[in-house]
Coordinates of C-alpha atoms in Angstrom, one line a residue:
Chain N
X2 CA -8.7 28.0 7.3
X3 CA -9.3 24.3 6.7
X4 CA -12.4 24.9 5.7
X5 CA -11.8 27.6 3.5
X6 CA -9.1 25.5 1.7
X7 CA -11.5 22.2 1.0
X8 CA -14.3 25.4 -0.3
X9 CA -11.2 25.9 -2.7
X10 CA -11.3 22.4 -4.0
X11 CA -14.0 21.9 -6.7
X12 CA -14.3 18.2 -6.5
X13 CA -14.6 19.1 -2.6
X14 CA -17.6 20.7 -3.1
X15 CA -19.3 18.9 -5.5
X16 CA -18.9 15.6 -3.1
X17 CA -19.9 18.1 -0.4
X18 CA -17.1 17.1 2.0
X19 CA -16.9 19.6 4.8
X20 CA -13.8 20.0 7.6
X21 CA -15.4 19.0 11.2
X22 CA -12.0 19.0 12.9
X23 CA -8.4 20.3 12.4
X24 CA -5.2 20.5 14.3
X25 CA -3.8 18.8 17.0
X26 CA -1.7 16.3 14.8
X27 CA -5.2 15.1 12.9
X28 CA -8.1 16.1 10.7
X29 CA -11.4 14.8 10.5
X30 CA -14.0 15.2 7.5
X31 CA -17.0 13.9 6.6
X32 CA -19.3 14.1 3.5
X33 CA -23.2 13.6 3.9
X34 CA -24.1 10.0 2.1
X35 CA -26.1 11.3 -0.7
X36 CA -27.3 8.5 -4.0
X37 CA -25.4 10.3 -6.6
X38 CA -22.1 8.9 -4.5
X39 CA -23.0 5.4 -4.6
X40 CA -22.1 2.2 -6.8
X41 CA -24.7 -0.2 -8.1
X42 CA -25.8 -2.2 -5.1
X43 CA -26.6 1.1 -3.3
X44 CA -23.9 1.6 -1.1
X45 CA -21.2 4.4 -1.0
X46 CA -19.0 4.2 -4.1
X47 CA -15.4 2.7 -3.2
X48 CA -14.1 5.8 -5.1
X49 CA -15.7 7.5 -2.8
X50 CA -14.1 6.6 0.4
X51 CA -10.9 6.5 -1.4
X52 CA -11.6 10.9 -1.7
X53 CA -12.5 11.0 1.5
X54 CA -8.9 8.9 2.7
X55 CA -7.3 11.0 0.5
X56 CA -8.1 14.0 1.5
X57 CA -8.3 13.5 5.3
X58 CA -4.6 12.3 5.2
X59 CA -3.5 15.6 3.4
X60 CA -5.3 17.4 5.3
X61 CA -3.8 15.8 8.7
X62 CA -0.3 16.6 6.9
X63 CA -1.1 19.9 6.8
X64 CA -1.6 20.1 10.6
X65 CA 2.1 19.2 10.8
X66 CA 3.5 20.5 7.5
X67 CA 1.4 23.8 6.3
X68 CA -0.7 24.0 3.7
X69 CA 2.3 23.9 1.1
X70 CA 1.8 20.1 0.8
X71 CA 1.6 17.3 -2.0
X72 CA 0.1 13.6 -1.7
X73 CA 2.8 11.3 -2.2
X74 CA 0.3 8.6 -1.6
X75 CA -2.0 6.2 0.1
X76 CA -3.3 2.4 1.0
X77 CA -6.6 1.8 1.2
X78 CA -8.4 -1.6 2.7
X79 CA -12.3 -1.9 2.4
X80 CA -13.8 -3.8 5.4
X81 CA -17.4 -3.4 5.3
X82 CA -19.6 -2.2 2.7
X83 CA -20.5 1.8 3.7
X84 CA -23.6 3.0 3.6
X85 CA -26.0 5.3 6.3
X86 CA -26.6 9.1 6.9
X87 CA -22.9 10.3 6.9
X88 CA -19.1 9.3 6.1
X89 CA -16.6 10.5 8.5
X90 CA -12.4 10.3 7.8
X91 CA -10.8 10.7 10.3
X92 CA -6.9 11.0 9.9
X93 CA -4.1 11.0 12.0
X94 CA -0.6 12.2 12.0
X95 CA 1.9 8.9 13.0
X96 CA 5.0 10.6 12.7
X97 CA 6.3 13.8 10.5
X98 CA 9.2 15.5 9.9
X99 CA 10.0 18.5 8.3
X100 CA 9.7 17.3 4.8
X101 CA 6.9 14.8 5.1
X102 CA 4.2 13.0 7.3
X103 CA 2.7 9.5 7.7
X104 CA -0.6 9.9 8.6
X105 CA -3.2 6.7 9.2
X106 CA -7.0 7.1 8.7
X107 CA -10.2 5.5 9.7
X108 CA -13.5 5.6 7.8
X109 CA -16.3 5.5 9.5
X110 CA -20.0 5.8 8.5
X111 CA -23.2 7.0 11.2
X112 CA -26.0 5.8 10.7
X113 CA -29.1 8.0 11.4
X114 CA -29.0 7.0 14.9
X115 CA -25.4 8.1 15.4
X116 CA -24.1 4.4 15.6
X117 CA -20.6 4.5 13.7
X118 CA -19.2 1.7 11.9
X119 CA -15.8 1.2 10.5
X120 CA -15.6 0.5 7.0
X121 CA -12.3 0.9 5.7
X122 CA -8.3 1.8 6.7
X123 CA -5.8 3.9 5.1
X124 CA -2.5 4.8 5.8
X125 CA -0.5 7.4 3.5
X126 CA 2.4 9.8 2.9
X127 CA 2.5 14.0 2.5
X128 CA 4.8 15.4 1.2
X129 CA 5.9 19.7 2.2
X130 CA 6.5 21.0 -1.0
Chain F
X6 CA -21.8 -4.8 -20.2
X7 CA -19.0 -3.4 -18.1
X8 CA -20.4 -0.2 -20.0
X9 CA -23.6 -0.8 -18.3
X10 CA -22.7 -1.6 -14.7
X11 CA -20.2 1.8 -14.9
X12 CA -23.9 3.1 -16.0
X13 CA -25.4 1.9 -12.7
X14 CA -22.8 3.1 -10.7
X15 CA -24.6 7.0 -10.0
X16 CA -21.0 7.9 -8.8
X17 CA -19.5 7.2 -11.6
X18 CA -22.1 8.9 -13.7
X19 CA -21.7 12.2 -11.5
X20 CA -18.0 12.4 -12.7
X21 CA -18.1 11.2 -16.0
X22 CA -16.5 8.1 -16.1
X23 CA -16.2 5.9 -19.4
X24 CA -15.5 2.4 -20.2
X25 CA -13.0 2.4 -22.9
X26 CA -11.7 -1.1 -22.9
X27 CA -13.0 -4.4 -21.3
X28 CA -11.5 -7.8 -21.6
X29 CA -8.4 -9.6 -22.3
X30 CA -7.0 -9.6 -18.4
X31 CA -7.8 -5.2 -18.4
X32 CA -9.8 -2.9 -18.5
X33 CA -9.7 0.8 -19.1
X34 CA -11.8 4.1 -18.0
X35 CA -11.6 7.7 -19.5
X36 CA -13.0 10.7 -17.2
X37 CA -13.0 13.6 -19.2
X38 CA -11.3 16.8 -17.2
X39 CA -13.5 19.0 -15.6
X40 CA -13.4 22.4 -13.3
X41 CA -15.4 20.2 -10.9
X42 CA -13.0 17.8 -10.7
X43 CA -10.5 19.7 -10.1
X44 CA -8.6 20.7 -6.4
X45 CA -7.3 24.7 -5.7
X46 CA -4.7 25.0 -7.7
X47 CA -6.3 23.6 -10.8
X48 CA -5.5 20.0 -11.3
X49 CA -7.2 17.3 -10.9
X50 CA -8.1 16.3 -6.9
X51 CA -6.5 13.1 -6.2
X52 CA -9.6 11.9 -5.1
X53 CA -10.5 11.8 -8.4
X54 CA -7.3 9.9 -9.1
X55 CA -7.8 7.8 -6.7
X56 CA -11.5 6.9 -7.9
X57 CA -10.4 6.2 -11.3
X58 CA -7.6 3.8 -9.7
X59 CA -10.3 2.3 -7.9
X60 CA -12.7 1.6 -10.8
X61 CA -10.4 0.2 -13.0
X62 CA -8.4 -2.3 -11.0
X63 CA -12.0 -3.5 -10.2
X64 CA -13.3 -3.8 -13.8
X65 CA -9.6 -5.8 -14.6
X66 CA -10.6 -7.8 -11.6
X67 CA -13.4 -8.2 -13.1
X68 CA -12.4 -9.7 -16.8
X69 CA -10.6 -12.3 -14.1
X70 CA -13.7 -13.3 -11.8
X71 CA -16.8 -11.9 -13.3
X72 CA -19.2 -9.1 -12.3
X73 CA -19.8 -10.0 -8.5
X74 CA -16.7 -8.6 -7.7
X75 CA -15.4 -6.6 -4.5
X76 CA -12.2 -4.4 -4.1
X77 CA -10.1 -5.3 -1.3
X78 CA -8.2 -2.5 -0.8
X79 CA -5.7 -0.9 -3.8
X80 CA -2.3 1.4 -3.3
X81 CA -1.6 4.8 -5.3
X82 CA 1.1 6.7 -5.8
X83 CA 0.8 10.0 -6.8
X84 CA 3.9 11.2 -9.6
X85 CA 3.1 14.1 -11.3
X86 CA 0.4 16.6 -11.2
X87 CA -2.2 16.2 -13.3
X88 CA -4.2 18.1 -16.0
X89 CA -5.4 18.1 -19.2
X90 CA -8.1 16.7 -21.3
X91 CA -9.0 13.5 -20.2
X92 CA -7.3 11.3 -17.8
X93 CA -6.9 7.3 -18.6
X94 CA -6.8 4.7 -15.8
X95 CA -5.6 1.4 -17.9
X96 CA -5.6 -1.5 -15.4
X97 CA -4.2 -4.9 -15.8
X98 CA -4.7 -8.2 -14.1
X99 CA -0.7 -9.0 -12.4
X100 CA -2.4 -13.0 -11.4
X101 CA -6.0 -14.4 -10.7
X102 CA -7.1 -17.2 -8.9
X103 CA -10.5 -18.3 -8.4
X104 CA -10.8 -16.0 -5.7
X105 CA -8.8 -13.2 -6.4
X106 CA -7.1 -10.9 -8.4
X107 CA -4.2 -8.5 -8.0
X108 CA -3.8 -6.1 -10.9
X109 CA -1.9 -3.0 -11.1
X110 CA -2.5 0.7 -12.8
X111 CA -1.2 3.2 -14.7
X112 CA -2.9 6.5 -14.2
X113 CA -1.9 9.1 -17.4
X114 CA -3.1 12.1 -18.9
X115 CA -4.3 13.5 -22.2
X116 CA -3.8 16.5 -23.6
X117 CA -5.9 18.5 -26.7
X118 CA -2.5 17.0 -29.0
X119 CA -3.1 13.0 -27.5
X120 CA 0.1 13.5 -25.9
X121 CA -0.1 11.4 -22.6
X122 CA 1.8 11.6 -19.5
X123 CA 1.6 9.2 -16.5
X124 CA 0.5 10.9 -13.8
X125 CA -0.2 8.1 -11.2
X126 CA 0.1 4.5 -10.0
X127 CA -2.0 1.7 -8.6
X128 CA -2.1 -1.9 -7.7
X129 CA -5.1 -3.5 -5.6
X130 CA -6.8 -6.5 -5.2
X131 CA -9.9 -7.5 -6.2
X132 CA -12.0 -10.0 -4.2
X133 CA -14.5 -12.7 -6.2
X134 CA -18.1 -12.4 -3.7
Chain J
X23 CA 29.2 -0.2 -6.8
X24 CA 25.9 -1.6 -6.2
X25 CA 27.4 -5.1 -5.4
X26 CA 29.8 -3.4 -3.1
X27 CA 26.8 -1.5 -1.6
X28 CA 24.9 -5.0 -0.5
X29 CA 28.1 -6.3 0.2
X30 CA 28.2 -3.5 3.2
X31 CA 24.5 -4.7 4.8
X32 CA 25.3 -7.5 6.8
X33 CA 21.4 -8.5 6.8
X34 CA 21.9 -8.5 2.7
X35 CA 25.0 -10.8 3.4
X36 CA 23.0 -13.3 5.8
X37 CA 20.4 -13.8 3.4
X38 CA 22.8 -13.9 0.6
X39 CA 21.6 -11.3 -1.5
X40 CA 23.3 -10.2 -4.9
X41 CA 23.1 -7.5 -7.5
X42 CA 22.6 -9.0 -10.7
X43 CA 21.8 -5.7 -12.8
X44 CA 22.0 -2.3 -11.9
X45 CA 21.7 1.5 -14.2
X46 CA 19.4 2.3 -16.7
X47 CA 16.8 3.1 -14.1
X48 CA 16.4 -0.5 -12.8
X49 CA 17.8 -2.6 -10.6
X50 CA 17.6 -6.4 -10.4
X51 CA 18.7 -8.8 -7.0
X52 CA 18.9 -12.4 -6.5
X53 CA 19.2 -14.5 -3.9
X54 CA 19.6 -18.2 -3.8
X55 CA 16.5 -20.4 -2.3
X56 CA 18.1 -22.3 1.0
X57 CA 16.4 -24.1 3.7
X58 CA 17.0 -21.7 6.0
X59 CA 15.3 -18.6 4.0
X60 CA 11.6 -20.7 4.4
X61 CA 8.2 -20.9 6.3
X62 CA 6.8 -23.7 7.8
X63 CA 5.5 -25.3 4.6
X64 CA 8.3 -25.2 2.9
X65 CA 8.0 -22.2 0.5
X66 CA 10.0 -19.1 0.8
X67 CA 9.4 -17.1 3.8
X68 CA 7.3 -13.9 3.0
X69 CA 9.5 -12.0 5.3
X70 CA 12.3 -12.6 2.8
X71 CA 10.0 -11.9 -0.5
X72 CA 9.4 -8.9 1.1
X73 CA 13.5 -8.0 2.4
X74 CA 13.9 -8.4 -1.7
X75 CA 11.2 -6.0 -2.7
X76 CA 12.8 -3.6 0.0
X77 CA 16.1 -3.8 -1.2
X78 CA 15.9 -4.1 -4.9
X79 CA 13.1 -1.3 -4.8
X80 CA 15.6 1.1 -3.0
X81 CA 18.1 -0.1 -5.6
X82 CA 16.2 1.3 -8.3
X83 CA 15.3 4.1 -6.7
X84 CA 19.4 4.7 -6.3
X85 CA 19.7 4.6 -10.3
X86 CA 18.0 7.8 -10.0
X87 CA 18.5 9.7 -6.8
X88 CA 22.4 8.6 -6.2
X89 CA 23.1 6.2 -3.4
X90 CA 22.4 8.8 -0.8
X91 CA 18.8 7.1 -0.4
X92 CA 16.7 5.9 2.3
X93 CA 13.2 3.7 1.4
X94 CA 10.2 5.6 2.4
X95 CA 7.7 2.7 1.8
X96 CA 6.3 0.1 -0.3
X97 CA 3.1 -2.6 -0.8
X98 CA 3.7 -5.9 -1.8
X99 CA 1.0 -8.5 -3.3
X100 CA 2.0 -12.1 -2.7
X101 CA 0.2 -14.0 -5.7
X102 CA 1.4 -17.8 -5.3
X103 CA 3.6 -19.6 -2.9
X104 CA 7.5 -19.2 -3.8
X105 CA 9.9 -22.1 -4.4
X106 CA 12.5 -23.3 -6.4
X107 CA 16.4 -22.4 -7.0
X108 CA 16.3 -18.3 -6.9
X109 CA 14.2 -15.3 -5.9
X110 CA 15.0 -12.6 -8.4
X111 CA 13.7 -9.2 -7.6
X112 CA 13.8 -6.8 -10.9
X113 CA 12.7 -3.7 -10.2
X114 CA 12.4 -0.4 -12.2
X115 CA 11.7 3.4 -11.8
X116 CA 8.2 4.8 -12.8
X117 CA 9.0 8.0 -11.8
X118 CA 12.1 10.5 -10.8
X119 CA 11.8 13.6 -9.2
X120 CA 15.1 15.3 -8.2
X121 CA 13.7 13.9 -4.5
X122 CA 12.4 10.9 -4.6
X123 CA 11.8 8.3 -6.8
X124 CA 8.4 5.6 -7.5
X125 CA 9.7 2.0 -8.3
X126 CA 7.6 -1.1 -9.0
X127 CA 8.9 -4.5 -8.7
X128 CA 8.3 -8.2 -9.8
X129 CA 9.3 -10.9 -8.1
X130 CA 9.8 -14.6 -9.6
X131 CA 11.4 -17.4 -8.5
X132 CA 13.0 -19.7 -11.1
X133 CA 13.1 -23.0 -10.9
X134 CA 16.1 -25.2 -12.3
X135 CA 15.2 -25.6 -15.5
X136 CA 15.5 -22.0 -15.3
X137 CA 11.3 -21.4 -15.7
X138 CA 10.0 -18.4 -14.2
X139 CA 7.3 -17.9 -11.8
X140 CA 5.6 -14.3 -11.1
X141 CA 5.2 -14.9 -7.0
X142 CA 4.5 -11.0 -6.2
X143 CA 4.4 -7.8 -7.1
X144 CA 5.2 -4.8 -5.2
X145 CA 5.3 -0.9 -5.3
X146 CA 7.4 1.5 -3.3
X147 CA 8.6 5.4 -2.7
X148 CA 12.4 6.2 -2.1
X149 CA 13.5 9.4 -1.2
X150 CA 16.8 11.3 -2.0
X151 CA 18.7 12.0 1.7
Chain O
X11 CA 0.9 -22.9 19.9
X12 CA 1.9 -19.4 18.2
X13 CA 5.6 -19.8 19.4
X14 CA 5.7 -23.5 18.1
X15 CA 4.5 -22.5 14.7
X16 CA 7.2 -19.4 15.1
X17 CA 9.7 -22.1 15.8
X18 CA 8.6 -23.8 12.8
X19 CA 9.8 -21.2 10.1
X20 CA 13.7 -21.2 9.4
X21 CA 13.7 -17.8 8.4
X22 CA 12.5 -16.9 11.6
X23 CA 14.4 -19.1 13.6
X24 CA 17.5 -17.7 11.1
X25 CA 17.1 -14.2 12.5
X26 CA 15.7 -15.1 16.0
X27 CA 12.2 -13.9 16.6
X28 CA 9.8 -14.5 19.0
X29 CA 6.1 -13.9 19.8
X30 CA 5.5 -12.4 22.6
X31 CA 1.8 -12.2 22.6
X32 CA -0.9 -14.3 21.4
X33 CA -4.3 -13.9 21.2
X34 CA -7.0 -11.3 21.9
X35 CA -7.1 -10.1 18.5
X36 CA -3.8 -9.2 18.0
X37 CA -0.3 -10.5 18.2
X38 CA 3.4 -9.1 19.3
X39 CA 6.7 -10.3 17.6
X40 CA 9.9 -9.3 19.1
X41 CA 13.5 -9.7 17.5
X42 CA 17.0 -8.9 19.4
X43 CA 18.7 -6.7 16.9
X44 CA 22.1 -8.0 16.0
X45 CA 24.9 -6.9 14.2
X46 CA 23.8 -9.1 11.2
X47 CA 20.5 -7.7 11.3
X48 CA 21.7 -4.4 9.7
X49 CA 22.4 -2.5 6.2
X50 CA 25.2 -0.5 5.7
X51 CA 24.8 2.2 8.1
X52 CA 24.6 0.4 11.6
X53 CA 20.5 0.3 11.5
X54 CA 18.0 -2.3 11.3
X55 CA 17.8 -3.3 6.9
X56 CA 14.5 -2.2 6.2
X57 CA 14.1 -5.5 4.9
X58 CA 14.0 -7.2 8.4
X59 CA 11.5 -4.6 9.4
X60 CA 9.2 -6.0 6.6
X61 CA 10.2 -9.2 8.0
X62 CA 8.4 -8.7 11.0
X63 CA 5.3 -6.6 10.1
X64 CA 4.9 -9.8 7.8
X65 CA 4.9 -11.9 10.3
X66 CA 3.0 -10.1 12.9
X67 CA 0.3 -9.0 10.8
X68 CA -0.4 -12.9 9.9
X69 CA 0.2 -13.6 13.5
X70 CA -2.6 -10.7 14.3
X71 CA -5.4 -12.5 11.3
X72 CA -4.3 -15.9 12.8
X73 CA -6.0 -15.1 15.7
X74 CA -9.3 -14.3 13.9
X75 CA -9.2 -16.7 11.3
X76 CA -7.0 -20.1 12.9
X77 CA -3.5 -21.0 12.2
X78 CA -4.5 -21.9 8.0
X79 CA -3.8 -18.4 7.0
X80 CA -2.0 -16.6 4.1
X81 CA -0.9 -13.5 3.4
X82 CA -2.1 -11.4 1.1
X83 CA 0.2 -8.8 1.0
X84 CA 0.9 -5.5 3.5
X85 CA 2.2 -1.7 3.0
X86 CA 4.7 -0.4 5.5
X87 CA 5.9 3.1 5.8
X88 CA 9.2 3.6 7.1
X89 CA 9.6 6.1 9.6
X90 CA 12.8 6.6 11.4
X91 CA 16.0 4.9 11.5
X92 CA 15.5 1.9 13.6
X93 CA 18.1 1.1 16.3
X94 CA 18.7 -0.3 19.9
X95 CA 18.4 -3.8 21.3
X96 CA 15.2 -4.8 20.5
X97 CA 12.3 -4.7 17.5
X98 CA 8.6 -5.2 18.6
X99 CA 6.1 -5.5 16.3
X100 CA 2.7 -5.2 17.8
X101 CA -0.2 -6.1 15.3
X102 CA -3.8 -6.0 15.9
X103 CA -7.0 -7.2 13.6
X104 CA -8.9 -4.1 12.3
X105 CA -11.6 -5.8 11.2
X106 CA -12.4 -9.7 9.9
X107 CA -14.5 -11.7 8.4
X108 CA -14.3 -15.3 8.4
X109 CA -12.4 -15.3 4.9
X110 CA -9.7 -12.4 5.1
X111 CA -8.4 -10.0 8.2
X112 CA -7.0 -6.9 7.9
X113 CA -4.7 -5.8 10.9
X114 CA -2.4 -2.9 11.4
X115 CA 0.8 -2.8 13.1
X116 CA 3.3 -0.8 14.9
X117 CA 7.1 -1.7 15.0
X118 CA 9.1 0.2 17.4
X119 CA 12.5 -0.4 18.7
X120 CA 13.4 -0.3 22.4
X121 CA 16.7 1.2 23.6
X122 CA 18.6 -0.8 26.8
X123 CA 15.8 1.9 29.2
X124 CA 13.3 0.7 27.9
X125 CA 12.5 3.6 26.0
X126 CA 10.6 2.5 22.6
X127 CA 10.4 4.7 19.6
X128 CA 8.0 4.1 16.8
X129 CA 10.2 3.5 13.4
X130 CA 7.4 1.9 10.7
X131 CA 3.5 1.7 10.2
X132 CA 1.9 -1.2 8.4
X133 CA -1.2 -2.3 7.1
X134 CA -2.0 -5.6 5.6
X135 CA -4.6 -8.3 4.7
X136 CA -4.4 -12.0 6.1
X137 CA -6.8 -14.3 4.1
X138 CA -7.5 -18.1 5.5
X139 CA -7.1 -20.6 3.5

């Protein structure tokens, strides 16, 4: 259903983001690094991971709240320029109640020999509509 | 020349992104609306928001500290959906010192009669390299 | 009212907090500089920079949603390191819904020749109870 | 070293915190939660939460980056109302480099069992000087 829902979401799919896990009080997705997604020195565009946050903290909120939900909003910190095969978001729920959810979320890129590195932190708010 | 290094950036190319205004402690971008921006309901993905947020506070940074710049990290909060023609992130540097900049955001929207409406807003800093 | 209302949070009364404008979808605070309100350099303490942001934030966001709030979060940017007579806190409302509300603030401190000096900046959701 | 520089801030001396671990890449705060710790309704003033992820967080980059360290600025997300006898605020370094950290943090309360209860999330960037 996750997936079916991020199919749904034209900038989605022309990132090409895909759901790799759901439920549980988290959601994890991850987008394959490709060079139309970059900035000007080669590495993943900052705009980029900030989708990717986005979207993994809804998604997470969703786990909790349904899919009825708004983004209220989100922090981002860049740690480490991103670049390798594949980004990976994977968000969290801290704490929800019945009208919204705080969810935190870790960026991570693999490198083609699996290695993962953090490169950035987010921590945001979903709202149920 | 901030048109140019937006030109180099092959992210901001794949969604469209325009330099509109450089200089003078701001700096602001224009992505015309597109279906492939958009999320399921038809608005814009807050991804995309969140891009434009991204870009722009870096370009004000920029006009502060020159073009080897890095984003530290930025905040956005989502208001109102958003749709229409084009969406306008107009950034503005808050304080600079040699090695940083904190600027802040205001995300709106245009429709076909120029009417705008704020949709979103940012604030981030911006690191000198 | 709004006096009354910080008058009621003993914390607001330890750190000698007071409403100095309040309607017309703003709220301003101030609270006198004193020894006891600093770091260990002898500027304000960011903790208290912060408690001001907090509190005039929420008191914005009460213009709009009715004093029936609670603060669901906010980002502050220190910029330079406060001192002088008074911390005043001015914040305003971006943004209403009928359930929450998205406030930005500036904080200055004023010196006693009554100049004023942008120290941070900050950015916060409050929600209607 | 950490308690003596603790000790050397009024404003934390004013609403009695300690550290109550050092080192490791992170750093716990605690505060004893008084009466005039409070806002109107008998809870912890958001405020003196902010307080305390402040501190904690540039506690947390202390430990990466020595005690010459400012703060950059931090967003915390209120979760529950916070009561009991005691606030810990447990902050650890996500990632640093030897300019800027950026640490997360937890703040919970614990009741006179023992029991703790997450109430805020933070996230926040510590920059040496």
């Amino acid at each position: 259903m996750a997936q079916k829902l991020l199919a749904a979401q034209p900038f989605s799919v022309l990132v090409g983001a895909r759901v790799v896990a759901f439920g549980g009080g988290g959601a994890t997705l991850e987008v394959d690094i490709r060079p139309d997604l970059q900035q000007q020195n080669g590495f993943l565009h900052g705009g980029l991971l900030s989708y990717a946050a986005d979207n993994a903290l809804t998604f997470a909120g969703g786990t909790a709240l349904g899919p009825e939900v708004l983004t209220g909003g989100f922090t981002i910190s860049y740690l480490r320029p991103a670049r390798g095969m594949v980004l990976r978001a994977e968000a969290k729920v801290a704490y929800s109640s019945r009208r919204q959810a705080t969810c935190t979320c870790e960026l991570t890129t693999l490198d083609n020999a699996g290695t993962s590195t953090l490169c950035a932190i987010a921590q945001g708010t979903i709202i149920a509509r």
